[in-house]
Coordinates of C-alpha atoms in Angstrom, one line a residue:
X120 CA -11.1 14.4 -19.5
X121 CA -7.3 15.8 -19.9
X122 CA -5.2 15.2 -16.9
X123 CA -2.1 17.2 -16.2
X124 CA 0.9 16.7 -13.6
X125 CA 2.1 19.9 -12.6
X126 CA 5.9 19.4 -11.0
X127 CA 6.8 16.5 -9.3
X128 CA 8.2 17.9 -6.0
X129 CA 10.0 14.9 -4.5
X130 CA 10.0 14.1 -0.5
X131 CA 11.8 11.5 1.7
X132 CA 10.5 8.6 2.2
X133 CA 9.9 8.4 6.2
X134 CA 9.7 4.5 6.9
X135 CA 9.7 1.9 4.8
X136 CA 7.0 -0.9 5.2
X137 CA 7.5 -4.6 4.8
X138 CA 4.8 -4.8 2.3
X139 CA 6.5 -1.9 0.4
X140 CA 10.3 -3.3 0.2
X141 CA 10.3 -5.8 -2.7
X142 CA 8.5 -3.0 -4.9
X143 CA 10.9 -0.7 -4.0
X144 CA 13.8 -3.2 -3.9
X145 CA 12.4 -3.4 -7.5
X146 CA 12.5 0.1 -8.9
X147 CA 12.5 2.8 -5.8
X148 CA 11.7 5.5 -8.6
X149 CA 8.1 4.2 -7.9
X150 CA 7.8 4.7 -4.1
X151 CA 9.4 8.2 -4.5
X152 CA 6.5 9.4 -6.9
X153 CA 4.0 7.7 -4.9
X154 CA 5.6 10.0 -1.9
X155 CA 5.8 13.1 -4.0
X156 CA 2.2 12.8 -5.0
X157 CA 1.2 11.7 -1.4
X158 CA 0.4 8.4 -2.2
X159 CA -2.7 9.5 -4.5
X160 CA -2.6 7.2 -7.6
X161 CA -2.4 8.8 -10.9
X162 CA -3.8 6.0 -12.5
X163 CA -7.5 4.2 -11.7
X164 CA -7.3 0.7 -10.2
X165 CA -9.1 -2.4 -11.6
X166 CA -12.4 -2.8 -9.2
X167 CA -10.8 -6.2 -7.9
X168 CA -8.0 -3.8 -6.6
X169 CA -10.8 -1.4 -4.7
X170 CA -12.7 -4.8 -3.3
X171 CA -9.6 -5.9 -1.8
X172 CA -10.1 -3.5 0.7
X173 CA -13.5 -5.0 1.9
X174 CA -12.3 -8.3 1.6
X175 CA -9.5 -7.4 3.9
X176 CA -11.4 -5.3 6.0
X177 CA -13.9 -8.5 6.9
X178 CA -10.9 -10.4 7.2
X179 CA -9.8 -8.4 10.0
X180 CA -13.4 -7.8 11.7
X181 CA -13.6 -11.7 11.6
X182 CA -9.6 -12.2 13.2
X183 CA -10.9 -9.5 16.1
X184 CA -13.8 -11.3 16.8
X185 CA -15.9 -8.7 16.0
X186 CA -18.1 -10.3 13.3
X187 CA -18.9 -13.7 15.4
X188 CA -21.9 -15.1 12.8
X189 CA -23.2 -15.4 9.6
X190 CA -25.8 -12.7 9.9
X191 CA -22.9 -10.2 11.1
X192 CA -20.9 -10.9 8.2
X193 CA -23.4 -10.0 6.2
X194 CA -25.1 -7.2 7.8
X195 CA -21.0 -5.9 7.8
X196 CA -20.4 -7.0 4.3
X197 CA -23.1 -4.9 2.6
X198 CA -22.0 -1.9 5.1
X199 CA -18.3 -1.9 3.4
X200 CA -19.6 -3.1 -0.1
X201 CA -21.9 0.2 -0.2
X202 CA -19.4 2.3 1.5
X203 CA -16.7 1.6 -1.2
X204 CA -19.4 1.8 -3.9
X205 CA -20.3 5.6 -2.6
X206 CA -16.7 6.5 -2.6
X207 CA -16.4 5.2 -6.1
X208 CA -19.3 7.4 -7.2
X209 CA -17.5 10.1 -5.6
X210 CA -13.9 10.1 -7.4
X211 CA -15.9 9.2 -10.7
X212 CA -15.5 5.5 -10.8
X213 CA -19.2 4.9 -10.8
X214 CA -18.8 2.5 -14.1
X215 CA -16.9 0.1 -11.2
X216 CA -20.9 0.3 -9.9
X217 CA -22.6 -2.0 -8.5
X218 CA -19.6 -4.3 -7.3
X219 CA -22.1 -7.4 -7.9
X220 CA -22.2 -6.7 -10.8
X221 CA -18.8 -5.5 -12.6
X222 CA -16.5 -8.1 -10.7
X223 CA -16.0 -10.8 -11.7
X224 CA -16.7 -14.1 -9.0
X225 CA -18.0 -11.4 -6.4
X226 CA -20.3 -14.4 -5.1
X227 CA -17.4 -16.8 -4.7
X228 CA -15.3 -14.1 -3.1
X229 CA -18.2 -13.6 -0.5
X230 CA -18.8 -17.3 0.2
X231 CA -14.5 -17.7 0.2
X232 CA -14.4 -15.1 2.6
X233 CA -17.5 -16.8 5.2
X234 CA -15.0 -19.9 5.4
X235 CA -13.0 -17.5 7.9
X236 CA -15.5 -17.4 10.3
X237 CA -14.5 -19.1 13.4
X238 CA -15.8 -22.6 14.5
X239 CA -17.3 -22.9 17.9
X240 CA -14.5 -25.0 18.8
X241 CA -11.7 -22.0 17.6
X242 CA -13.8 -19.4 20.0
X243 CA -13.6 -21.6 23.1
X244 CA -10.1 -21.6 22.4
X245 CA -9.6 -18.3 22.2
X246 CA -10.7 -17.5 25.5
X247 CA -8.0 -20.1 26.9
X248 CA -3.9 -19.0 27.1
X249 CA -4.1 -18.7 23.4
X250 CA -3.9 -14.7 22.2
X251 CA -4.7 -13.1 19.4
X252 CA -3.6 -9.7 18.3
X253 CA -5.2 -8.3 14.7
X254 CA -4.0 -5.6 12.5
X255 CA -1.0 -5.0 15.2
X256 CA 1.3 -2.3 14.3
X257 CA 5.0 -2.8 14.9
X258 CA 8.0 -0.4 14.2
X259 CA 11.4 -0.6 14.4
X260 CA 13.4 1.2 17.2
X261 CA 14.7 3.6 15.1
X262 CA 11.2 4.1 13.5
X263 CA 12.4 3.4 9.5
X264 CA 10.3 0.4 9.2
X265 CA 6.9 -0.1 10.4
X266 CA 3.9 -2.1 9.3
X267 CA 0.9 -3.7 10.1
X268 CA 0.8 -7.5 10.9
X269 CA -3.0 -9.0 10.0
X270 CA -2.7 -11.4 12.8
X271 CA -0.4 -12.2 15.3
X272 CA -0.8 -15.8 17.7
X273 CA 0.4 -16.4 21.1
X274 CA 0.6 -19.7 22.7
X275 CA 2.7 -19.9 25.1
X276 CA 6.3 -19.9 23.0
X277 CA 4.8 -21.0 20.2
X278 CA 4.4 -17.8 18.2
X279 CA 2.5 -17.3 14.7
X280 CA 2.8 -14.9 12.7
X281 CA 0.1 -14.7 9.3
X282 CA -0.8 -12.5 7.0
X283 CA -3.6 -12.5 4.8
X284 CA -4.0 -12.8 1.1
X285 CA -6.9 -12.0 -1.1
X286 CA -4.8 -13.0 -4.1
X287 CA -2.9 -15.8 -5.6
X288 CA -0.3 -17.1 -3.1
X289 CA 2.2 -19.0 -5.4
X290 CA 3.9 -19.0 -8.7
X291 CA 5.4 -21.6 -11.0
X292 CA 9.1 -21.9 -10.8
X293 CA 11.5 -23.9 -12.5
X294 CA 13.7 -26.3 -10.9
X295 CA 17.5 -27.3 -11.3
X296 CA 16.6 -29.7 -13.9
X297 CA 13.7 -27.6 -15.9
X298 CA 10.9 -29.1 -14.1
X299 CA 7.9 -26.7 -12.9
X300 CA 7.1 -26.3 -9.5
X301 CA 4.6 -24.1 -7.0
X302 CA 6.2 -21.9 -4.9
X303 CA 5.0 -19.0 -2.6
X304 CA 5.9 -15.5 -4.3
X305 CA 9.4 -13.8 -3.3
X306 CA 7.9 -10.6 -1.9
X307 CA 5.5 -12.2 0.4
X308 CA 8.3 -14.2 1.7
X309 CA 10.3 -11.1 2.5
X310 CA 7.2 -9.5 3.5
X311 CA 7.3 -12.1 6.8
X312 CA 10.7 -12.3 7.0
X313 CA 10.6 -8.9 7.8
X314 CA 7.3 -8.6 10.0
X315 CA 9.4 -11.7 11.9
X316 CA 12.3 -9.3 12.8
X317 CA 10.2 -6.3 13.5
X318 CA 8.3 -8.4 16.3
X319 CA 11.7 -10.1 17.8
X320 CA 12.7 -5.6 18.2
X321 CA 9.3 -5.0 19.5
X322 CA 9.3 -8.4 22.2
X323 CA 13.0 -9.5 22.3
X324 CA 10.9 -13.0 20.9
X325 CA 11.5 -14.3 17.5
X326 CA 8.1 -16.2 15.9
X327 CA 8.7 -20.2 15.6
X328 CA 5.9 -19.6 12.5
X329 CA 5.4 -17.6 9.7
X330 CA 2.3 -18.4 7.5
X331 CA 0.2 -16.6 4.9
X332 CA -3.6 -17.6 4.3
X333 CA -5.9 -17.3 1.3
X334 CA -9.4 -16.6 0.8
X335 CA -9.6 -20.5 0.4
X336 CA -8.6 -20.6 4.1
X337 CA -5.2 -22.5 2.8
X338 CA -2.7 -21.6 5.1
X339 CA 0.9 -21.5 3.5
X340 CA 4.0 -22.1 5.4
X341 CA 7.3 -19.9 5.2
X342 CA 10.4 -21.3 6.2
X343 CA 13.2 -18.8 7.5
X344 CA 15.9 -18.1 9.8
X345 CA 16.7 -15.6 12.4
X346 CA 19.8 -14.5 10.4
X347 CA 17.8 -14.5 6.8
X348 CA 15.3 -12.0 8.6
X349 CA 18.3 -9.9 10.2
X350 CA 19.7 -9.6 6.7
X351 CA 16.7 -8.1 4.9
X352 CA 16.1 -5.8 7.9
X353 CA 19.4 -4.3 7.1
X354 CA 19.0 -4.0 3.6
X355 CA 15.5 -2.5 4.2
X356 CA 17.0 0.0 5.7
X357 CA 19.9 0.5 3.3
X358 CA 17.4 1.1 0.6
X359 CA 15.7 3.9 2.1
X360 CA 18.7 5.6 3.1
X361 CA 19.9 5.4 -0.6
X362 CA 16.8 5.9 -1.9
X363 CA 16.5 9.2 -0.2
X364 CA 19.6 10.2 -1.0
X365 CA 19.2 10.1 -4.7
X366 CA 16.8 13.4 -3.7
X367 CA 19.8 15.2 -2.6
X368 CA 22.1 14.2 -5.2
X369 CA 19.0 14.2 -7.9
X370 CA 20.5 11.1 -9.6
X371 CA 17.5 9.4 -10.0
X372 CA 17.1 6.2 -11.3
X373 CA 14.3 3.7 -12.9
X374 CA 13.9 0.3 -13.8
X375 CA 11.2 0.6 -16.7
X376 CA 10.4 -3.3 -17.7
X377 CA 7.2 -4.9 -17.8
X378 CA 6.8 -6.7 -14.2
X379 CA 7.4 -3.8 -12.5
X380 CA 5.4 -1.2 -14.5
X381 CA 2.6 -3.0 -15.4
X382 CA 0.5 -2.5 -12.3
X383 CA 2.6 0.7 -11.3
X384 CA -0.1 3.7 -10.9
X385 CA 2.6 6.6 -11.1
X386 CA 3.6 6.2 -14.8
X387 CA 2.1 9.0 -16.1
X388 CA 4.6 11.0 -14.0
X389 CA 7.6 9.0 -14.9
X390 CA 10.2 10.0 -17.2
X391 CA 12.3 6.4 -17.8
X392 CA 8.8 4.8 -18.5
X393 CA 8.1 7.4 -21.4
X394 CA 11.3 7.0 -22.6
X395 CA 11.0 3.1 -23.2
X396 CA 7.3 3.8 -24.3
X397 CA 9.0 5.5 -27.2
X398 CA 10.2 2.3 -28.6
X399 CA 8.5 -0.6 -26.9
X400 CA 4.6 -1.2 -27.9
X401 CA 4.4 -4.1 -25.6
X402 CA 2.5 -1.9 -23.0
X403 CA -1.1 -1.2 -23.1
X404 CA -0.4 2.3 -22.7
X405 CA 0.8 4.6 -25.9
X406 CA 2.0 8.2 -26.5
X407 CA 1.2 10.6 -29.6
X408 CA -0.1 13.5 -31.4
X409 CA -3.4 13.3 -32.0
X410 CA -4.1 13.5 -36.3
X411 CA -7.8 12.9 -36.0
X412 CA -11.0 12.0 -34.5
X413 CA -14.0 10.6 -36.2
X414 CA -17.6 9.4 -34.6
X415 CA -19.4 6.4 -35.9
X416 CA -23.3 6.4 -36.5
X417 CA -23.2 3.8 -33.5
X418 CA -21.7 6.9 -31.2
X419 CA -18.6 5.2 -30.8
X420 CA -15.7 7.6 -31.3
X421 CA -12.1 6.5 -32.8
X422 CA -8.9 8.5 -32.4
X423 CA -6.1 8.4 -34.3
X424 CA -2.6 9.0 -33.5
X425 CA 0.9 9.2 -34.5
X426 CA 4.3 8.7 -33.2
X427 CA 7.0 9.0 -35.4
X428 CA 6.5 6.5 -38.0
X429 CA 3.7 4.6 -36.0
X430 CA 0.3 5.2 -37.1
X431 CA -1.8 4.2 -33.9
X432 CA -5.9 3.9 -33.5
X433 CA -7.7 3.9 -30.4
X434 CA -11.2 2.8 -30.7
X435 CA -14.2 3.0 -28.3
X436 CA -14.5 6.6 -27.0
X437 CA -17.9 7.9 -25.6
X438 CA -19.1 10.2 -27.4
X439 CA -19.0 12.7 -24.9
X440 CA -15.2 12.6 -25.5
X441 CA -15.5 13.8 -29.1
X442 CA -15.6 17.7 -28.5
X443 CA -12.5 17.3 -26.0
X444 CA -10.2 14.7 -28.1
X445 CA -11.0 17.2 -31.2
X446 CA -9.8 20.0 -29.7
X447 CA -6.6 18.5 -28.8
X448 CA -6.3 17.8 -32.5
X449 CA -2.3 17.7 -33.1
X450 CA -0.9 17.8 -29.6
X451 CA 1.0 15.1 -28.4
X452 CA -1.0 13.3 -25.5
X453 CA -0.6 10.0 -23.4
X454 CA -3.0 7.3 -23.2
X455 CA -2.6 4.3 -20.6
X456 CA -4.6 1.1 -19.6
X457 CA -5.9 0.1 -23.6
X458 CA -6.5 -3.5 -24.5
X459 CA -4.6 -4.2 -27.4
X460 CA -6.4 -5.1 -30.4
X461 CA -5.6 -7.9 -32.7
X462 CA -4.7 -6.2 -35.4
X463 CA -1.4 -4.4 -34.7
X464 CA -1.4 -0.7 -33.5
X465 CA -5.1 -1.2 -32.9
X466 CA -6.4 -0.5 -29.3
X467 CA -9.9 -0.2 -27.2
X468 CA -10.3 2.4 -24.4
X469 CA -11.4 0.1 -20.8
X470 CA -13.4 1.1 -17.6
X471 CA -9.7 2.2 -16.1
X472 CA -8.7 4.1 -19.3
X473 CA -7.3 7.8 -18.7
X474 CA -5.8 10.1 -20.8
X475 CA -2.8 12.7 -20.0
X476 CA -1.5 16.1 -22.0

């Protein structure tokens, strides 16, 4: 199928979440077009993406209390696994179906995410002084930042604040003197810091602990200050105010390089990223006028492009796409999430690939 974008009509960006500011911080071109297209991709997500919902979802059942046992968890599991799988069907992602199947470790995942369950000895303490608030929304004063915190502690003064992770946690850095080291990722650092200060407007408390867990059940520490959190507060909300104000002055600005539009599910709407498609083939997306289309005896169907001197072939069409490519025969279209081949200009259509006029 042919996807168009009609005119991007841009909108101001409301509030700012923690979990939103280091990918704005990044390239705020990114959350303007997710806001101008009401924060419906343009792009499909890999299936992990859609399971992460479930997997958060149980996560916050099981933080609430309200899936106690191993037979809740898995009369609840197959109730969100079939739920997502419908709504896949629906927005024509059934080749993501069944889950059990197309992702990858979806057995591990399950058995990773059991590990959460509390022990007998957790829920006694639960019913002691100890609170526990899940999936508790805070918001600054002035409403521009708001988000919600997966789980939230109280003991007394002694004051937790963790967010879950179905992903990896850390990344290799390198030290001083060249030597590697594990560290836990810059965004879900300021991602606390910031959930720290929201909490210390909301209760006049600042937390003594912020930690983030994985699937594993490994809880990682983050180390901060009531002054680092303070800082990125204020910056959080310098960025939106600048970051709307590009809309008013229209001097918009991107920050197309590989880390930051890899994953981004807006680039078919956005200009800078075309422009350095033009000249960088490092992407698995390309752009060209279509110079033919040919079907195999095997019904798969290869098209071939061009772009300028580039002579580009995408292999592994259905063959339900022949009619449709064919009739698009020298227009310039736009073709994003291909695996790259090894031979060079060579590419295979995926599960997520779409194509746009």
């Amino acid at each position: 199928m042919m996807n168009k974008i009609g005119e991007t009509n841009f909108k101001e960006i409301k509030r700012i979440s923690p979990s939103q500011f280091y990918s704005m911080k990044n390239c705020a071109y990114k959350s303007l077009l997710a806001e101008a297209f009401d924060k419906k991709p343009l792009l499909s997500l890999s299936p992990n993406a859609y399971f992460g919902t479930v997997m958060h979802k149980m996560l916050e059942l099981i933080a609430k209390g309200i899936v106690k046992s191993e037979d809740d968890f898995n009369v609840e599991f197959d109730k969100q696994v079939k739920a997502l799988e419908e709504d896949l069907q629906q927005k024509g992602f059934g080749v993501f179906v069944p889950l059990k199947i197309k992702l990858r470790n979806f057995g591990l995942k399950k058995i990773q995410l059991k590990k959460h369950l509390r022990s007998e000895s957790e829920k006694i303490t639960s019913l002691g002084n100890i609170k526990f608030y899940s999936e508790k929304w805070f918001e600054s004063n002035d409403k521009l930042i708001g988000g919600k915190v997966d789980l939230v502690i109280e003991n007394g003064n002694e004051i937790e604040i963790i967010d879950f992770k179905t992903g990896a946690i850390t990344q290799d850095c390198l030290d001083d003197e060249g030597e590697i080291y594990s560290d836990v990722k810059i965004e879900y650092k300021e991602q606390l810091k910031l959930y720290a200060y929201l909490y210390f407007e909301n209760t006049n408390k600042f937390p003594t602990d912020l930690s983030l867990v994985d699937l594993a059940k490994q809880k990682f520490p983050v180390e901060f200050s009531e002054l680092e959190c303070k800082s990125l507060f204020d910056e959080a909300k310098s960025l939106l105010k600048s970051t709307n104000d590009s809309i008013k002055t229209k001097s918009f600005s991107a920050n197309p390089k590989q880390e930051n539009c890899k994953y981004c599910l807006y680039r078919p709407a956005c200009s800078f990223f075309h422009k350095k498609l033009e000249t960088d083939f490092y992407f698995n997306d390309v752009l060209g006028e279509i110079k033919d289309v040919k079907k195999f005896q095997n019904g798969n169907v290869s098209l071939f492009l061009q772009y300028g001197n580039k002579n580009l072939t995408i292999k592994n069409f259905a063959v339900e796409e022949f009619d449709k490519l064919n009739n698009h025969k020298n227009k310039q279209i736009r073709i994003y999430n291909l695996r790259k081949e090894a031979a060079e200009f060579v590419y295979s259509v995926t599960d997520t690939t779409m194509i746009y006029e």
